[in-house]
XYZ file of C-alpha atoms in Angstrom:
156
model
C 90.387 139.732 115.862
C 94.093 139.805 116.708
C 93.369 138.117 120.021
C 91.412 135.385 118.216
C 94.253 134.701 115.762
C 96.782 134.711 118.599
C 94.699 132.169 120.546
C 94.510 129.919 117.468
C 98.272 130.053 117.079
C 98.810 129.180 120.728
C 96.271 126.370 120.558
C 97.839 124.723 117.517
C 101.323 125.069 119.004
C 100.314 123.369 122.241
C 98.573 120.555 120.341
C 101.709 119.897 118.283
C 103.861 119.980 121.432
C 101.793 117.184 122.996
C 103.334 114.626 120.616
C 107.142 114.398 120.465
C 108.664 114.761 116.998
C 109.909 111.161 117.025
C 106.344 109.905 117.275
C 105.347 111.778 114.138
C 108.347 110.636 112.112
C 108.397 106.919 112.993
C 107.220 104.328 110.489
C 106.193 102.049 113.375
C 104.471 104.479 115.714
C 101.890 107.180 115.183
C 100.813 110.312 117.005
C 97.448 108.653 117.710
C 99.170 105.651 119.300
C 101.314 107.978 121.419
C 98.209 109.696 122.785
C 96.918 106.292 123.930
C 100.349 105.339 125.279
C 100.538 108.302 127.676
C 97.077 107.550 129.082
C 96.240 105.143 131.858
C 97.279 101.545 131.264
C 95.392 98.377 132.105
C 97.121 96.210 134.715
C 97.518 92.576 133.616
C 99.436 89.621 135.032
C 101.002 87.325 132.436
C 100.598 83.562 132.581
C 103.464 81.110 132.641
C 101.421 78.918 130.249
C 100.652 80.009 126.705
C 97.159 78.476 126.728
C 96.196 80.283 129.945
C 97.430 83.735 128.979
C 94.964 86.531 129.736
C 93.327 88.205 126.743
C 94.466 91.796 126.214
C 92.819 94.375 123.993
C 94.557 95.968 121.051
C 94.782 99.737 120.990
C 95.482 100.278 124.682
C 98.592 100.355 126.854
C 99.035 97.339 129.103
C 100.998 97.447 132.371
C 102.226 93.848 132.418
C 103.546 91.861 135.370
C 105.684 88.944 134.216
C 106.485 85.763 136.114
C 109.912 86.003 137.763
C 112.353 83.194 137.135
C 115.987 82.354 137.732
C 117.553 84.159 134.779
C 114.801 86.632 133.987
C 111.083 87.188 133.761
C 108.641 85.775 131.257
C 104.995 85.198 130.521
C 102.229 85.023 127.947
C 99.176 87.046 126.997
C 96.689 86.503 124.164
C 95.119 88.963 121.731
C 92.637 88.841 118.883
C 93.093 90.187 115.380
C 89.628 91.285 114.243
C 90.783 92.924 111.008
C 93.702 91.623 108.925
C 96.526 94.064 108.364
C 99.663 95.543 109.808
C 99.938 95.542 113.623
C 102.717 96.956 115.762
C 103.719 95.835 119.242
C 105.620 98.475 121.203
C 107.248 98.265 124.621
C 109.025 100.547 127.058
C 111.652 97.849 127.610
C 113.580 95.538 125.290
C 112.028 92.122 125.946
C 112.125 89.276 123.476
C 108.601 89.050 122.025
C 107.273 85.963 120.253
C 103.937 85.890 118.387
C 102.181 82.575 117.680
C 98.827 81.904 116.016
C 96.920 79.775 118.519
C 94.860 77.717 116.033
C 97.806 76.495 113.940
C 100.770 76.986 116.259
C 102.492 79.028 113.539
C 105.136 81.465 114.765
C 105.314 84.897 113.168
C 108.411 86.925 112.428
C 108.205 90.704 112.424
C 108.258 92.390 109.011
C 109.897 95.468 110.540
C 111.448 96.307 113.881
C 113.533 98.893 115.593
C 113.979 101.353 118.368
C 111.603 104.260 118.704
C 113.614 107.390 119.430
C 112.364 110.669 120.860
C 108.938 109.299 121.725
C 108.640 109.377 125.489
C 109.074 105.993 127.143
C 108.373 103.919 124.007
C 111.591 102.039 123.209
C 111.027 98.995 120.985
C 108.653 98.285 118.113
C 107.901 95.119 116.142
C 105.538 95.222 113.147
C 103.647 92.109 112.048
C 101.419 91.405 109.046
C 98.359 89.314 109.850
C 96.590 88.032 106.714
C 93.609 86.614 108.591
C 91.591 87.129 111.729
C 92.209 84.935 114.750
C 93.637 84.564 118.225
C 97.341 84.963 118.867
C 99.711 84.435 121.765
C 102.370 86.974 122.676
C 105.241 85.680 124.772
C 107.714 87.900 126.610
C 111.168 87.185 128.001
C 112.849 90.034 129.860
C 116.140 90.250 131.702
C 115.334 93.804 132.870
C 112.694 93.097 135.484
C 109.245 91.671 135.918
C 107.262 94.752 134.849
C 106.895 96.390 131.477
C 104.422 98.394 129.447
C 103.386 97.342 125.980
C 100.703 98.084 123.411
C 99.418 96.314 120.307
C 97.803 98.557 117.709
C 96.671 98.342 114.114
C 98.490 100.637 111.725
C 96.263 102.701 109.439
């Protein structure tokens, strides 16, 4: 019986240690999102044209290759919002990120943003409110290189 209780204590301690404390305390990042973040990413190459951006899935980490230019790197991807609500875009770098609804051309401003501290390689988070379903473009501009990781996920 003592061995059983001891094994339960060890098991719950190791589960809690899998997710850094900063991931549990952040208003823009969850423990569930962190578990996806540390998994394998999907390799995608961005497009220089907004209309030709590859479609990326929400809820998975993307290893993005941007187009290199004179003063930095940039590119576009597209994503679909299937359920209206609050979505967060996180990155391991600090690129400028611009979200545009494709049907109307409307640009979206984040409703919340900030650095993610003490959460592995996740550095930047932008939260957006999408009131309707649709297709959106996500543009990146980075002065820190042509590769970055990012993830779009729906907040509960």
